mmCIF file of C-alpha atoms in Angstrom:
data_model
loop_
_atom_site.group_PDB
_atom_site.id
_atom_site.type_symbol
_atom_site.label_atom_id
_atom_site.label_comp_id
_atom_site.label_asym_id
_atom_site.label_seq_id
_atom_site.Cartn_x
_atom_site.Cartn_y
_atom_site.Cartn_z
ATOM 1 C CA UNK W 1 32.513 -20.002 161.961
ATOM 2 C CA UNK W 2 30.398 -16.851 162.099
ATOM 3 C CA UNK W 3 28.806 -17.866 165.379
ATOM 4 C CA UNK W 4 25.099 -18.046 166.125
ATOM 5 C CA UNK W 5 23.209 -15.712 163.837
ATOM 6 C CA UNK W 6 19.873 -14.210 164.752
ATOM 7 C CA UNK W 7 17.529 -12.044 162.752
ATOM 8 C CA UNK W 8 16.177 -9.494 162.928
ATOM 9 C CA UNK W 9 18.274 -7.597 165.488
ATOM 10 C CA UNK W 10 15.367 -5.329 166.320
ATOM 11 C CA UNK W 11 11.647 -5.774 165.784
ATOM 12 C CA UNK W 12 8.862 -3.342 166.565
ATOM 13 C CA UNK W 13 5.351 -4.573 165.995
ATOM 14 C CA UNK W 14 1.806 -3.755 166.947
ATOM 15 C CA UNK W 15 -0.149 -5.781 169.431
ATOM 16 C CA UNK W 16 -1.963 -8.636 167.737
ATOM 17 C CA UNK W 17 0.530 -9.058 164.929
ATOM 18 C CA UNK W 18 2.505 -12.229 164.275
ATOM 19 C CA UNK W 19 6.220 -12.076 164.977
ATOM 20 C CA UNK W 20 8.830 -14.555 163.718
ATOM 21 C CA UNK W 21 12.345 -14.641 165.086
ATOM 22 C CA UNK W 22 15.035 -16.585 163.276
ATOM 23 C CA UNK W 23 18.196 -18.372 164.322
ATOM 24 C CA UNK W 24 21.053 -20.091 162.526
ATOM 25 C CA UNK W 25 23.132 -22.176 164.963
ATOM 26 C CA UNK W 26 26.845 -22.844 164.685
ATOM 27 C CA UNK W 27 27.462 -25.485 162.049
ATOM 28 C CA UNK W 28 27.772 -28.958 163.576
ATOM 29 C CA UNK W 29 26.111 -28.071 166.849
ATOM 30 C CA UNK W 30 23.345 -30.471 167.811
ATOM 31 C CA UNK W 31 21.619 -28.490 170.565
ATOM 32 C CA UNK W 32 19.691 -25.274 170.067
ATOM 33 C CA UNK W 33 18.170 -23.147 172.814
ATOM 34 C CA UNK W 34 15.774 -20.199 172.857
ATOM 35 C CA UNK W 35 15.982 -17.809 175.819
ATOM 36 C CA UNK W 36 14.102 -14.684 176.753
ATOM 37 C CA UNK W 37 15.601 -11.886 178.843
ATOM 38 C CA UNK W 38 13.561 -9.339 180.767
ATOM 39 C CA UNK W 39 14.374 -7.068 183.669
ATOM 40 C CA UNK W 40 11.841 -8.801 185.887
ATOM 41 C CA UNK W 41 12.641 -12.433 185.126
ATOM 42 C CA UNK W 42 16.217 -12.403 183.903
ATOM 43 C CA UNK W 43 17.282 -15.048 181.379
ATOM 44 C CA UNK W 44 14.657 -17.772 181.003
ATOM 45 C CA UNK W 45 14.945 -20.906 178.901
ATOM 46 C CA UNK W 46 11.903 -21.175 176.641
ATOM 47 C CA UNK W 47 12.604 -24.335 174.660
ATOM 48 C CA UNK W 48 15.503 -26.441 173.446
ATOM 49 C CA UNK W 49 16.068 -28.869 170.615
ATOM 50 C CA UNK W 50 18.403 -31.810 170.161
ATOM 51 C CA UNK W 51 19.053 -32.934 166.590
ATOM 52 C CA UNK W 52 16.102 -30.793 165.458
ATOM 53 C CA UNK W 53 13.675 -32.448 167.900
ATOM 54 C CA UNK W 54 12.079 -30.352 170.680
ATOM 55 C CA UNK W 55 13.165 -31.830 173.997
ATOM 56 C CA UNK W 56 11.747 -29.489 176.603
ATOM 57 C CA UNK W 57 9.256 -26.712 175.942
ATOM 58 C CA UNK W 58 8.161 -26.269 179.535
ATOM 59 C CA UNK W 59 9.466 -22.706 179.518
ATOM 60 C CA UNK W 60 7.230 -21.571 176.674
ATOM 61 C CA UNK W 61 4.910 -19.072 178.348
ATOM 62 C CA UNK W 62 1.680 -19.939 176.567
ATOM 63 C CA UNK W 63 0.125 -21.248 173.388
ATOM 64 C CA UNK W 64 0.832 -18.011 171.565
ATOM 65 C CA UNK W 65 4.472 -19.095 171.425
ATOM 66 C CA UNK W 66 5.696 -21.816 169.093
ATOM 67 C CA UNK W 67 9.128 -22.919 167.921
ATOM 68 C CA UNK W 68 10.304 -25.082 165.072
ATOM 69 C CA UNK W 69 13.566 -26.476 163.806
ATOM 70 C CA UNK W 70 12.971 -27.816 160.294
ATOM 71 C CA UNK W 71 16.658 -28.614 159.768
ATOM 72 C CA UNK W 72 20.004 -28.506 161.521
ATOM 73 C CA UNK W 73 20.802 -24.992 160.363
ATOM 74 C CA UNK W 74 17.603 -23.087 161.053
ATOM 75 C CA UNK W 75 15.089 -22.473 163.814
ATOM 76 C CA UNK W 76 12.187 -20.085 164.296
ATOM 77 C CA UNK W 77 10.356 -18.744 167.315
ATOM 78 C CA UNK W 78 6.909 -17.434 166.508
ATOM 79 C CA UNK W 79 4.549 -15.364 168.610
ATOM 80 C CA UNK W 80 0.978 -15.127 167.396
ATOM 81 C CA UNK W 81 -0.723 -12.903 168.417
ATOM 82 C CA UNK W 82 1.889 -10.726 170.060
ATOM 83 C CA UNK W 83 1.171 -8.728 173.232
ATOM 84 C CA UNK W 84 3.042 -5.833 174.881
ATOM 85 C CA UNK W 85 4.202 -8.129 177.711
ATOM 86 C CA UNK W 86 6.148 -10.154 175.121
ATOM 87 C CA UNK W 87 8.554 -7.243 174.768
ATOM 88 C CA UNK W 88 11.994 -8.588 175.648
ATOM 89 C CA UNK W 89 15.314 -9.623 174.187
ATOM 90 C CA UNK W 90 15.176 -13.107 172.711
ATOM 91 C CA UNK W 91 18.426 -15.057 172.479
ATOM 92 C CA UNK W 92 19.243 -18.177 170.562
ATOM 93 C CA UNK W 93 22.165 -20.380 171.603
ATOM 94 C CA UNK W 94 23.727 -23.571 170.337
ATOM 95 C CA UNK W 95 26.090 -26.190 171.706
ATOM 96 C CA UNK W 96 27.790 -29.410 170.725
ATOM 97 C CA UNK W 97 27.147 -32.407 172.898
ATOM 98 C CA UNK W 98 30.417 -34.036 173.885
ATOM 99 C CA UNK W 99 29.147 -36.540 176.397
ATOM 100 C CA UNK W 100 27.767 -34.533 179.296
ATOM 101 C CA UNK W 101 30.103 -31.607 178.718
ATOM 102 C CA UNK W 102 28.895 -28.821 176.495
ATOM 103 C CA UNK W 103 29.644 -25.151 176.029
ATOM 104 C CA UNK W 104 26.849 -22.928 174.771
ATOM 105 C CA UNK W 105 27.359 -19.949 172.489
ATOM 106 C CA UNK W 106 24.821 -17.173 172.118
ATOM 107 C CA UNK W 107 23.657 -15.038 169.244
ATOM 108 C CA UNK W 108 23.407 -11.278 169.505
ATOM 109 C CA UNK W 109 19.710 -11.429 170.346
ATOM 110 C CA UNK W 110 16.554 -9.937 168.897
ATOM 111 C CA UNK W 111 15.114 -6.972 170.777
ATOM 112 C CA UNK W 112 11.341 -7.226 170.409
ATOM 113 C CA UNK W 113 9.053 -4.322 171.199
ATOM 114 C CA UNK W 114 5.302 -4.834 170.989
ATOM 115 C CA UNK W 115 3.311 -1.598 171.098
ATOM 116 C CA UNK X 1 15.293 -27.595 189.318
ATOM 117 C CA UNK X 2 18.771 -26.295 189.898
ATOM 118 C CA UNK X 3 19.016 -22.960 191.697
ATOM 119 C CA UNK X 4 21.858 -20.591 190.888
ATOM 120 C CA UNK X 5 22.676 -17.665 193.160
ATOM 121 C CA UNK X 6 25.203 -14.960 192.440
ATOM 122 C CA UNK X 7 26.731 -12.408 194.744
ATOM 123 C CA UNK X 8 27.065 -9.557 195.096
ATOM 124 C CA UNK X 9 24.134 -8.349 192.992
ATOM 125 C CA UNK X 10 25.830 -5.005 192.346
ATOM 126 C CA UNK X 11 29.430 -3.891 192.506
ATOM 127 C CA UNK X 12 31.041 -0.524 191.934
ATOM 128 C CA UNK X 13 34.801 -0.363 191.508
ATOM 129 C CA UNK X 14 37.412 2.217 190.829
ATOM 130 C CA UNK X 15 39.495 1.477 187.767
ATOM 131 C CA UNK X 16 42.482 -0.660 188.749
ATOM 132 C CA UNK X 17 40.757 -2.431 191.635
ATOM 133 C CA UNK X 18 40.366 -6.198 191.967
ATOM 134 C CA UNK X 19 37.128 -8.061 192.611
ATOM 135 C CA UNK X 20 35.700 -11.523 193.237
ATOM 136 C CA UNK X 21 32.271 -12.621 192.052
ATOM 137 C CA UNK X 22 30.646 -15.710 193.477
ATOM 138 C CA UNK X 23 28.237 -18.285 192.069
ATOM 139 C CA UNK X 24 26.551 -20.907 194.250
ATOM 140 C CA UNK X 25 24.468 -23.721 192.827
ATOM 141 C CA UNK X 26 22.099 -26.105 194.506
ATOM 142 C CA UNK X 27 22.857 -29.431 192.862
ATOM 143 C CA UNK X 28 25.518 -31.392 191.025
ATOM 144 C CA UNK X 29 26.217 -29.945 187.605
ATOM 145 C CA UNK X 30 27.891 -31.179 184.475
ATOM 146 C CA UNK X 31 29.305 -27.880 183.459
ATOM 147 C CA UNK X 32 29.470 -24.245 184.407
ATOM 148 C CA UNK X 33 29.995 -21.168 182.276
ATOM 149 C CA UNK X 34 30.706 -17.528 183.032
ATOM 150 C CA UNK X 35 29.401 -14.874 180.657
ATOM 151 C CA UNK X 36 29.832 -11.135 180.396
ATOM 152 C CA UNK X 37 26.875 -9.197 179.055
ATOM 153 C CA UNK X 38 28.279 -5.970 177.732
ATOM 154 C CA UNK X 39 26.375 -2.665 177.626
ATOM 155 C CA UNK X 40 25.205 -3.521 174.097
ATOM 156 C CA UNK X 41 23.528 -6.675 175.374
ATOM 157 C CA UNK X 42 25.903 -9.223 173.882
ATOM 158 C CA UNK X 43 26.570 -12.361 175.922
ATOM 159 C CA UNK X 44 30.277 -13.041 175.720
ATOM 160 C CA UNK X 45 31.698 -16.402 176.785
ATOM 161 C CA UNK X 46 34.356 -15.922 179.441
ATOM 162 C CA UNK X 47 34.986 -19.391 180.815
ATOM 163 C CA UNK X 48 33.735 -22.905 180.408
ATOM 164 C CA UNK X 49 34.807 -24.347 183.751
ATOM 165 C CA UNK X 50 33.060 -27.412 185.201
ATOM 166 C CA UNK X 51 35.924 -27.795 187.670
ATOM 167 C CA UNK X 52 39.389 -26.488 188.430
ATOM 168 C CA UNK X 53 40.949 -23.142 187.633
ATOM 169 C CA UNK X 54 41.432 -21.266 184.383
ATOM 170 C CA UNK X 55 42.985 -17.930 183.554
ATOM 171 C CA UNK X 56 42.544 -15.600 180.622
ATOM 172 C CA UNK X 57 44.471 -12.369 180.919
ATOM 173 C CA UNK X 58 43.181 -10.332 183.846
ATOM 174 C CA UNK X 59 40.338 -12.761 184.451
ATOM 175 C CA UNK X 60 40.452 -16.107 186.154
ATOM 176 C CA UNK X 61 37.863 -18.551 187.430
ATOM 177 C CA UNK X 62 37.757 -21.403 189.879
ATOM 178 C CA UNK X 63 35.021 -23.988 190.272
ATOM 179 C CA UNK X 64 34.848 -26.335 193.256
ATOM 180 C CA UNK X 65 32.160 -28.714 192.061
ATOM 181 C CA UNK X 66 32.100 -30.789 195.252
ATOM 182 C CA UNK X 67 31.257 -27.673 197.257
ATOM 183 C CA UNK X 68 28.920 -26.270 194.591
ATOM 184 C CA UNK X 69 30.442 -22.904 193.959
ATOM 185 C CA UNK X 70 32.478 -20.991 191.442
ATOM 186 C CA UNK X 71 34.443 -17.757 191.693
ATOM 187 C CA UNK X 72 35.314 -15.249 189.008
ATOM 188 C CA UNK X 73 38.293 -12.988 189.700
ATOM 189 C CA UNK X 74 38.799 -9.710 187.898
ATOM 190 C CA UNK X 75 42.146 -8.036 188.468
ATOM 191 C CA UNK X 76 43.169 -4.487 187.570
ATOM 192 C CA UNK X 77 39.641 -3.701 186.442
ATOM 193 C CA UNK X 78 39.035 -1.436 183.448
ATOM 194 C CA UNK X 79 35.979 0.570 182.432
ATOM 195 C CA UNK X 80 35.390 -1.915 179.622
ATOM 196 C CA UNK X 81 34.772 -4.583 182.269
ATOM 197 C CA UNK X 82 31.474 -2.890 183.123
ATOM 198 C CA UNK X 83 28.333 -4.881 182.461
ATOM 199 C CA UNK X 84 26.582 -7.875 183.956
ATOM 200 C CA UNK X 85 28.371 -11.105 184.759
ATOM 201 C CA UNK X 86 26.326 -14.275 184.620
ATOM 202 C CA UNK X 87 27.058 -17.713 185.896
ATOM 203 C CA UNK X 88 25.154 -20.534 184.171
ATOM 204 C CA UNK X 89 25.112 -24.222 185.029
ATOM 205 C CA UNK X 90 23.971 -27.328 183.228
ATOM 206 C CA UNK X 91 22.330 -30.206 185.047
ATOM 207 C CA UNK X 92 21.052 -32.189 182.104
ATOM 208 C CA UNK X 93 21.684 -30.119 178.996
ATOM 209 C CA UNK X 94 19.532 -27.230 180.256
ATOM 210 C CA UNK X 95 21.659 -24.164 180.879
ATOM 211 C CA UNK X 96 20.230 -22.347 183.916
ATOM 212 C CA UNK X 97 21.336 -18.783 184.595
ATOM 213 C CA UNK X 98 21.909 -16.964 187.820
ATOM 214 C CA UNK X 99 20.537 -13.458 188.331
ATOM 215 C CA UNK X 100 23.890 -11.887 187.586
ATOM 216 C CA UNK X 101 26.288 -9.402 189.161
ATOM 217 C CA UNK X 102 26.081 -5.886 187.746
ATOM 218 C CA UNK X 103 29.560 -4.335 187.683
ATOM 219 C CA UNK X 104 30.332 -0.686 187.142
ATOM 220 C CA UNK X 105 33.962 0.330 186.837
ATOM 221 C CA UNK X 106 34.489 4.052 187.087
ATOM 222 C CA UNK X 107 37.567 5.875 185.767
#
């Protein structure tokens, strides 16, 4: 398997614009996670899905952020409107639930810069 | 929620030296992973180790779940080992990260 695939790798956008980040999880994995990494806050869990259903979105910073998983092989994280403080690296990860034991694998991340 | 603490926060080694990184967690966990974030930002899986000991080349890890800690051992360090090492634990499916140990191995 090619692993978790994220696109784009880099995104530079102007404040106020809509940004969409994309993720393709590992085939067969039933959990998908979105994380954000910043110097100040480290790696934070934003939202995760199980079988395409959002389970916990308590980490989503505010209403400007939304995430969807229309099918088992695709998820999006959207920021509308974007602000400079959204600049960060956004990671997607997936895992396969084998009882309570799971191992998560991460994509290469999307480095977002909002100017 | 679960708290994950890593120590030391920073570590500088001479190439060839050995080191031990520690991860403490505040509650019972279902699994624990160690990651290496390389200078390019990639998160590389090192170990999936909810309990016991595993070895992979110069790296090994031990988790003592009953005492809520895990150790990552790096032997004969190389410059390519530089980066940030993260411990992450799962309570109920949510993978919670520690703040990491930043390692610099100098030649």
